Structure formats: structure tokens, C-alpha cells
PDB file of C-alpha atoms in Angstrom:
ATOM      1  CA  MET A 482      -6.064 -11.694   3.181  1.00  0.00           C
ATOM      2  CA  ILE A 483      -4.249 -10.511   0.085  1.00  0.00           C
ATOM      3  CA  ILE A 484      -5.189  -6.921  -0.717  1.00  0.00           C
ATOM      4  CA  GLY A 485      -4.572  -5.366  -4.115  1.00  0.00           C
ATOM      5  CA  ILE A 486      -3.780  -1.676  -3.723  1.00  0.00           C
ATOM      6  CA  TYR A 487      -5.001   0.278  -6.735  1.00  0.00           C
ATOM      7  CA  SER A 488      -3.798   3.775  -5.963  1.00  0.00           C
ATOM      8  CA  GLY A 489      -4.289   6.960  -7.905  1.00  0.00           C
ATOM      9  CA  SER A 490      -5.306  10.568  -7.760  1.00  0.00           C
ATOM     10  CA  PHE A 491      -8.652   9.549  -9.316  1.00  0.00           C
ATOM     11  CA  ASP A 492      -9.236  13.125 -10.421  1.00  0.00           C
ATOM     12  CA  PRO A 493     -11.883  12.087 -11.378  1.00  0.00           C
ATOM     13  CA  ILE A 494     -12.228   8.331 -11.219  1.00  0.00           C
ATOM     14  CA  HIS A 495     -13.472   7.096 -14.597  1.00  0.00           C
ATOM     15  CA  THR A 496     -14.944   4.040 -16.260  1.00  0.00           C
ATOM     16  CA  GLY A 497     -11.489   2.616 -17.043  1.00  0.00           C
ATOM     17  CA  HIS A 498     -10.534   2.705 -13.351  1.00  0.00           C
ATOM     18  CA  ALA A 499     -13.862   1.114 -12.420  1.00  0.00           C
ATOM     19  CA  MET A 500     -13.480  -1.655 -15.020  1.00  0.00           C
ATOM     20  CA  VAL A 501     -10.004  -2.593 -13.798  1.00  0.00           C
ATOM     21  CA  ALA A 502     -10.977  -2.559 -10.106  1.00  0.00           C
ATOM     22  CA  ASN A 503     -14.130  -4.594 -10.709  1.00  0.00           C
ATOM     23  CA  TYR A 504     -12.283  -7.097 -12.924  1.00  0.00           C
ATOM     24  CA  ILE A 505      -9.436  -7.666 -10.450  1.00  0.00           C
ATOM     25  CA  GLY A 506     -11.891  -7.764  -7.528  1.00  0.00           C
ATOM     26  CA  GLN A 507     -13.577 -10.771  -9.146  1.00  0.00           C
ATOM     27  CA  LEU A 508     -10.536 -12.484 -10.646  1.00  0.00           C
ATOM     28  CA  GLY A 509      -9.445 -14.336  -7.510  1.00  0.00           C
ATOM     29  CA  ILE A 510      -5.789 -13.237  -7.493  1.00  0.00           C
ATOM     30  CA  VAL A 511      -6.475 -10.984  -4.478  1.00  0.00           C
ATOM     31  CA  ASP A 512      -9.135 -11.168  -1.805  1.00  0.00           C
ATOM     32  CA  GLU A 513     -10.006  -7.468  -2.093  1.00  0.00           C
ATOM     33  CA  VAL A 514      -9.040  -4.424  -4.107  1.00  0.00           C
ATOM     34  CA  TRP A 515      -8.632  -1.165  -2.217  1.00  0.00           C
ATOM     35  CA  LEU A 516      -9.121   1.897  -4.403  1.00  0.00           C
ATOM     36  CA  MET A 517      -6.739   4.211  -2.587  1.00  0.00           C
ATOM     37  CA  VAL A 518      -7.000   7.931  -3.200  1.00  0.00           C
ATOM     38  CA  SER A 519      -3.526   9.442  -3.277  1.00  0.00           C
ATOM     39  CA  ARG A 520      -2.182  12.916  -3.043  1.00  0.00           C
ATOM     40  CA  ARG A 521      -0.670  14.722  -5.998  1.00  0.00           C
ATOM     41  CA  ASN A 522       1.581  12.491  -8.068  1.00  0.00           C
ATOM     42  CA  PRO A 523       5.018  14.164  -8.350  1.00  0.00           C
ATOM     43  CA  LEU A 524       5.479  12.657 -11.823  1.00  0.00           C
ATOM     44  CA  LYS A 525       2.289  14.177 -13.203  1.00  0.00           C
ATOM     45  CA  GLU A 526       1.203  17.682 -14.113  1.00  0.00           C
ATOM     46  CA  LYS A 527       1.556  20.363 -11.463  1.00  0.00           C
ATOM     47  CA  ARG A 528      -2.121  21.362 -11.288  1.00  0.00           C
ATOM     48  CA  SER A 529      -3.832  20.861  -7.949  1.00  0.00           C
ATOM     49  CA  PRO A 530      -6.325  18.004  -7.869  1.00  0.00           C
ATOM     50  CA  ALA A 531      -9.902  18.375  -6.682  1.00  0.00           C
ATOM     51  CA  ASP A 532     -10.238  18.421  -2.896  1.00  0.00           C
ATOM     52  CA  ASP A 533      -9.440  15.121  -1.212  1.00  0.00           C
ATOM     53  CA  HIS A 534     -12.965  14.677   0.126  1.00  0.00           C
ATOM     54  CA  HIS A 535     -14.482  15.055  -3.362  1.00  0.00           C
ATOM     55  CA  ARG A 536     -12.117  12.506  -4.888  1.00  0.00           C
ATOM     56  CA  MET A 537     -12.737  10.158  -1.955  1.00  0.00           C
ATOM     57  CA  ASN A 538     -16.516  10.518  -2.326  1.00  0.00           C
ATOM     58  CA  MET A 539     -16.334   9.738  -6.063  1.00  0.00           C
ATOM     59  CA  VAL A 540     -14.150   6.677  -5.401  1.00  0.00           C
ATOM     60  CA  SER A 541     -16.624   5.500  -2.751  1.00  0.00           C
ATOM     61  CA  LEU A 542     -19.470   5.759  -5.266  1.00  0.00           C
ATOM     62  CA  VAL A 543     -17.570   3.510  -7.664  1.00  0.00           C
ATOM     63  CA  ALA A 544     -16.374   1.010  -5.034  1.00  0.00           C
ATOM     64  CA  LYS A 545     -19.894   0.292  -3.786  1.00  0.00           C
ATOM     65  CA  ASP A 546     -20.908  -0.810  -7.298  1.00  0.00           C
ATOM     66  CA  CYS A 547     -17.926  -3.150  -7.797  1.00  0.00           C
ATOM     67  CA  SER A 548     -17.338  -6.683  -6.552  1.00  0.00           C
ATOM     68  CA  GLY A 549     -14.578  -7.163  -3.994  1.00  0.00           C
ATOM     69  CA  VAL A 550     -13.635  -3.471  -4.018  1.00  0.00           C
ATOM     70  CA  LYS A 551     -13.404  -0.965  -1.166  1.00  0.00           C
ATOM     71  CA  ALA A 552     -12.563   2.738  -1.110  1.00  0.00           C
ATOM     72  CA  SER A 553      -9.597   3.758   1.040  1.00  0.00           C
ATOM     73  CA  ASP A 554      -8.413   7.127   2.321  1.00  0.00           C
ATOM     74  CA  PHE A 555      -5.386   5.555   4.027  1.00  0.00           C
ATOM     75  CA  GLU A 556      -2.773   7.498   2.059  1.00  0.00           C
ATOM     76  CA  LEU A 557      -4.615  10.788   2.514  1.00  0.00           C
ATOM     77  CA  ASN A 558      -3.999  10.442   6.250  1.00  0.00           C
ATOM     78  CA  LEU A 559      -0.231  10.009   5.920  1.00  0.00           C
ATOM     79  CA  PRO A 560       2.199  12.925   6.216  1.00  0.00           C
ATOM     80  CA  LEU A 561       3.657  14.476   3.080  1.00  0.00           C
ATOM     81  CA  PRO A 562       5.565  13.658   1.026  1.00  0.00           C
ATOM     82  CA  SER A 563       3.804  10.391   0.407  1.00  0.00           C
ATOM     83  CA  TYR A 564       5.676   7.750  -1.551  1.00  0.00           C
ATOM     84  CA  THR A 565       4.143   4.452  -2.635  1.00  0.00           C
ATOM     85  CA  TYR A 566       6.728   2.291  -0.878  1.00  0.00           C
ATOM     86  CA  VAL A 567       6.231   4.172   2.405  1.00  0.00           C
ATOM     87  CA  THR A 568       2.451   3.830   2.047  1.00  0.00           C
ATOM     88  CA  LEU A 569       2.752   0.087   1.482  1.00  0.00           C
ATOM     89  CA  CYS A 570       5.037  -0.263   4.528  1.00  0.00           C
ATOM     90  CA  LYS A 571       2.551   1.715   6.671  1.00  0.00           C
ATOM     91  CA  LEU A 572      -0.272  -0.511   5.419  1.00  0.00           C
ATOM     92  CA  ARG A 573       1.685  -3.628   6.384  1.00  0.00           C
ATOM     93  CA  GLU A 574       2.386  -2.130   9.820  1.00  0.00           C
ATOM     94  CA  THR A 575      -1.275  -1.120  10.348  1.00  0.00           C
ATOM     95  CA  TYR A 576      -2.755  -4.385   9.009  1.00  0.00           C
ATOM     96  CA  PRO A 577      -0.205  -7.093   9.913  1.00  0.00           C
ATOM     97  CA  LEU A 578      -2.600  -9.933   9.042  1.00  0.00           C
ATOM     98  CA  HIS A 579      -2.879  -8.793   5.404  1.00  0.00           C
ATOM     99  CA  ARG A 580      -0.473  -9.036   2.490  1.00  0.00           C
ATOM    100  CA  PHE A 581      -0.431  -6.179   0.001  1.00  0.00           C
ATOM    101  CA  LYS A 582       0.265  -6.094  -3.727  1.00  0.00           C
ATOM    102  CA  LEU A 583       0.364  -2.938  -5.813  1.00  0.00           C
ATOM    103  CA  ILE A 584      -1.827  -2.758  -8.918  1.00  0.00           C
ATOM    104  CA  VAL A 585      -0.494  -0.587 -11.758  1.00  0.00           C
ATOM    105  CA  GLY A 586      -1.177  -0.115 -15.437  1.00  0.00           C
ATOM    106  CA  SER A 587       1.430  -0.976 -18.035  1.00  0.00           C
ATOM    107  CA  ASP A 588       1.892   2.789 -18.527  1.00  0.00           C
ATOM    108  CA  ASN A 589       3.182   3.003 -14.942  1.00  0.00           C
ATOM    109  CA  TRP A 590       5.362  -0.053 -15.503  1.00  0.00           C
ATOM    110  CA  HIS A 591       7.186   1.933 -18.191  1.00  0.00           C
ATOM    111  CA  ASN A 592       7.722   4.796 -15.683  1.00  0.00           C
ATOM    112  CA  LEU A 593       8.588   2.623 -12.685  1.00  0.00           C
ATOM    113  CA  GLY A 594      12.277   3.478 -12.961  1.00  0.00           C
ATOM    114  CA  ARG A 595      11.363   7.044 -11.935  1.00  0.00           C
ATOM    115  CA  TRP A 596       9.575   5.893  -8.777  1.00  0.00           C
ATOM    116  CA  ARG A 597      11.289   6.055  -5.413  1.00  0.00           C
ATOM    117  CA  ASP A 598      12.137   2.529  -4.143  1.00  0.00           C
ATOM    118  CA  ALA A 599      10.560   0.790  -7.152  1.00  0.00           C
ATOM    119  CA  ASP A 600      12.792  -2.257  -6.667  1.00  0.00           C
ATOM    120  CA  LYS A 601      11.697  -2.515  -3.019  1.00  0.00           C
ATOM    121  CA  ILE A 602       8.023  -2.314  -4.022  1.00  0.00           C
ATOM    122  CA  ILE A 603       8.496  -5.329  -6.303  1.00  0.00           C
ATOM    123  CA  ARG A 604      10.676  -7.228  -3.821  1.00  0.00           C
ATOM    124  CA  ASP A 605       8.655  -6.590  -0.655  1.00  0.00           C
ATOM    125  CA  PHE A 606       5.103  -6.408  -2.003  1.00  0.00           C
ATOM    126  CA  GLY A 607       4.849  -7.414  -5.653  1.00  0.00           C
ATOM    127  CA  LEU A 608       3.098  -5.862  -8.613  1.00  0.00           C
ATOM    128  CA  ILE A 609       0.017  -6.740 -10.585  1.00  0.00           C
ATOM    129  CA  ILE A 610       0.186  -5.090 -14.008  1.00  0.00           C
ATOM    130  CA  TYR A 611      -2.888  -4.619 -16.185  1.00  0.00           C
ATOM    131  CA  PRO A 612      -2.582  -3.670 -19.867  1.00  0.00           C
ATOM    132  CA  ARG A 613      -3.038  -0.093 -21.102  1.00  0.00           C
ATOM    133  CA  PRO A 614      -3.327   0.635 -24.833  1.00  0.00           C
ATOM    134  CA  GLY A 615      -0.018   1.809 -26.272  1.00  0.00           C
ATOM    135  CA  TYR A 616       2.078   0.418 -23.389  1.00  0.00           C
ATOM    136  CA  PRO A 617       3.095  -3.203 -23.980  1.00  0.00           C
ATOM    137  CA  LEU A 618       3.360  -5.566 -21.040  1.00  0.00           C
ATOM    138  CA  PRO A 619       6.871  -6.821 -20.243  1.00  0.00           C
ATOM    139  CA  GLU A 620       7.750 -10.027 -22.066  1.00  0.00           C
ATOM    140  CA  GLN A 621       9.869 -11.393 -19.213  1.00  0.00           C
ATOM    141  CA  PRO A 622       8.564  -9.863 -15.987  1.00  0.00           C
ATOM    142  CA  PRO A 623      10.848 -10.084 -12.956  1.00  0.00           C
ATOM    143  CA  LYS A 624       9.997 -12.209  -9.946  1.00  0.00           C
ATOM    144  CA  GLY A 625       7.186 -10.588  -7.984  1.00  0.00           C
ATOM    145  CA  VAL A 626       5.453  -9.133 -11.058  1.00  0.00           C
ATOM    146  CA  GLU A 627       2.167 -10.655 -12.208  1.00  0.00           C
ATOM    147  CA  LEU A 628       0.677  -9.796 -15.616  1.00  0.00           C
ATOM    148  CA  LEU A 629      -3.044  -9.611 -16.352  1.00  0.00           C
ATOM    149  CA  LEU A 630      -2.884 -10.601 -19.992  1.00  0.00           C
ATOM    150  CA  SER A 631      -6.634 -10.788 -20.596  1.00  0.00           C
ATOM    151  CA  ALA A 632      -7.832  -7.800 -18.549  1.00  0.00           C
ATOM    152  CA  PRO A 633     -10.244  -5.445 -20.346  1.00  0.00           C
ATOM    153  CA  THR A 634      -8.669  -2.267 -21.647  1.00  0.00           C
ATOM    154  CA  VAL A 635      -9.928   1.178 -22.465  1.00  0.00           C
ATOM    155  CA  ASN A 636      -7.995   4.219 -23.622  1.00  0.00           C
ATOM    156  CA  MET A 637      -9.286   6.695 -21.046  1.00  0.00           C
ATOM    157  CA  SER A 638      -7.739   9.354 -18.842  1.00  0.00           C
ATOM    158  CA  SER A 639      -8.871  11.718 -16.118  1.00  0.00           C
ATOM    159  CA  SER A 640      -7.287  14.612 -18.026  1.00  0.00           C
ATOM    160  CA  LEU A 641      -9.564  13.885 -21.012  1.00  0.00           C
ATOM    161  CA  ILE A 642     -12.589  14.098 -18.713  1.00  0.00           C
ATOM    162  CA  ARG A 643     -11.370  17.326 -17.093  1.00  0.00           C
ATOM    163  CA  ASP A 644     -10.771  18.810 -20.563  1.00  0.00           C
ATOM    164  CA  LEU A 645     -14.291  17.869 -21.685  1.00  0.00           C
ATOM    165  CA  LEU A 646     -15.795  19.351 -18.535  1.00  0.00           C
ATOM    166  CA  GLY A 647     -13.787  22.530 -18.999  1.00  0.00           C
ATOM    167  CA  LYS A 648     -15.377  22.869 -22.446  1.00  0.00           C
ATOM    168  CA  LYS A 649     -18.824  22.022 -21.043  1.00  0.00           C
ATOM    169  CA  GLY A 650     -18.662  18.702 -22.907  1.00  0.00           C
ATOM    170  CA  ASN A 651     -20.660  15.541 -22.326  1.00  0.00           C
ATOM    171  CA  ILE A 652     -18.935  12.963 -20.093  1.00  0.00           C
ATOM    172  CA  ASN A 653     -21.655  10.296 -20.285  1.00  0.00           C
ATOM    173  CA  PHE A 654     -20.101   6.813 -20.459  1.00  0.00           C
ATOM    174  CA  PHE A 655     -16.633   8.192 -19.613  1.00  0.00           C
ATOM    175  CA  VAL A 656     -17.451   8.131 -15.897  1.00  0.00           C
ATOM    176  CA  PRO A 657     -20.043   6.099 -13.989  1.00  0.00           C
ATOM    177  CA  THR A 658     -23.422   7.854 -13.806  1.00  0.00           C
ATOM    178  CA  SER A 659     -23.113   8.368 -10.048  1.00  0.00           C
ATOM    179  CA  VAL A 660     -19.767  10.130 -10.551  1.00  0.00           C
ATOM    180  CA  ALA A 661     -21.182  12.325 -13.331  1.00  0.00           C
ATOM    181  CA  HIS A 662     -24.017  13.388 -11.008  1.00  0.00           C
ATOM    182  CA  TYR A 663     -21.536  14.071  -8.202  1.00  0.00           C
ATOM    183  CA  ILE A 664     -19.348  16.220 -10.469  1.00  0.00           C
ATOM    184  CA  THR A 665     -22.376  18.235 -11.614  1.00  0.00           C
ATOM    185  CA  GLU A 666     -23.804  18.594  -8.108  1.00  0.00           C
ATOM    186  CA  HIS A 667     -20.506  19.925  -6.743  1.00  0.00           C
ATOM    187  CA  ASN A 668     -19.572  21.945  -9.834  1.00  0.00           C
ATOM    188  CA  LEU A 669     -16.174  20.248 -10.182  1.00  0.00           C
ATOM    189  CA  TYR A 670     -13.696  20.747 -13.037  1.00  0.00           C
ATOM    190  CA  THR A 671     -15.426  23.766 -14.597  1.00  0.00           C
TER     191      THR A 671
END
């Protein structure tokens, strides 16, 4: 099987994440999408994310409502520091019958030069890039990079949702209903 790895801190997972996962899960370019909860991204803000188990539970709520999508805590079980290339190599070692491709937004494509072993990720695994508003897709992608030209887009971020929650704002339609209930039930991001 070909598995698309859609990794992120998902702090919290939002409607944009869910749309992309569900779209790619049905597109036929991979057999499954694994929503993989990751540890803190060294290229992002230095705040601590919500506890791993909360982020994993929210991702699981979303995955069960998507087609061809599973939640994965694989990276959470790896030693720190955790780098994407190392995670992909460990996945290949653990699941030798599967092939893995990394799914990233065009915003991450523009930052890929800052990633450790970015060239090896492309060479050894390949990338699937979905569009993000304000971050154009590459015109001439290198070998091993697949573009999703017609994927749905939404200008959404987890930081926007955390900011709204910090101000006691309404997050309806920004996150799936099940995630909104989970956040309220566990008093997250207040």
C-alpha cells in the first residue's frame, strides 16, 4: 500500500486539515492517509502544545469521519528529537510492505530548505503538495514531488483557533463539531 503521511502538531486539528485529509484519502493517489500527530515543530513558535493524548484524541475524532484516513501516534512514540526524515525511515522499517509519501502544504514547500534532510525526503519518499492561500505551488516541481492543483483550500490556522479560544470566541465551523466539543469538555486553550 501507498500511505500518505500528513503530519502536524494538530494543536488543534481544524476544518482545513480535515478537508485536505478527506480529499486526499478519496483521490486515489494513495491508498490511505495517516494523520500523524507530531511533537513540537522546531520551526514554529516556542509555546508548548496541548498534551499529546489530547491532540491524538482530536485527530482520531476527525479521522473516523473521513474516507481513507487513519489517526497515527507513531511519531509520538519515537525518541526526541524527532525529524521528519527519521520518522519516515522508521515507518519504512516498521512497515516494509508499505510505501510512504509525505503530504505538505505549499506553505511548508516554501520552508522546506530549513528542514533537516529535505532532499532525502523528496528522493527517498516523495512529496505530495496541496495548495495553501498565499503560497504558490512550484511551477517546475522536482522529480518526486506531486502537486494537487485542484485540492480545496481554506485560509485557516491552529493559532487562529487558539487565539479565538483565548478570547472566549466562537470556533464553530473552524473545527469539526466533535473537536469543538472535545476542546470544551477538556477545557483546552483557555
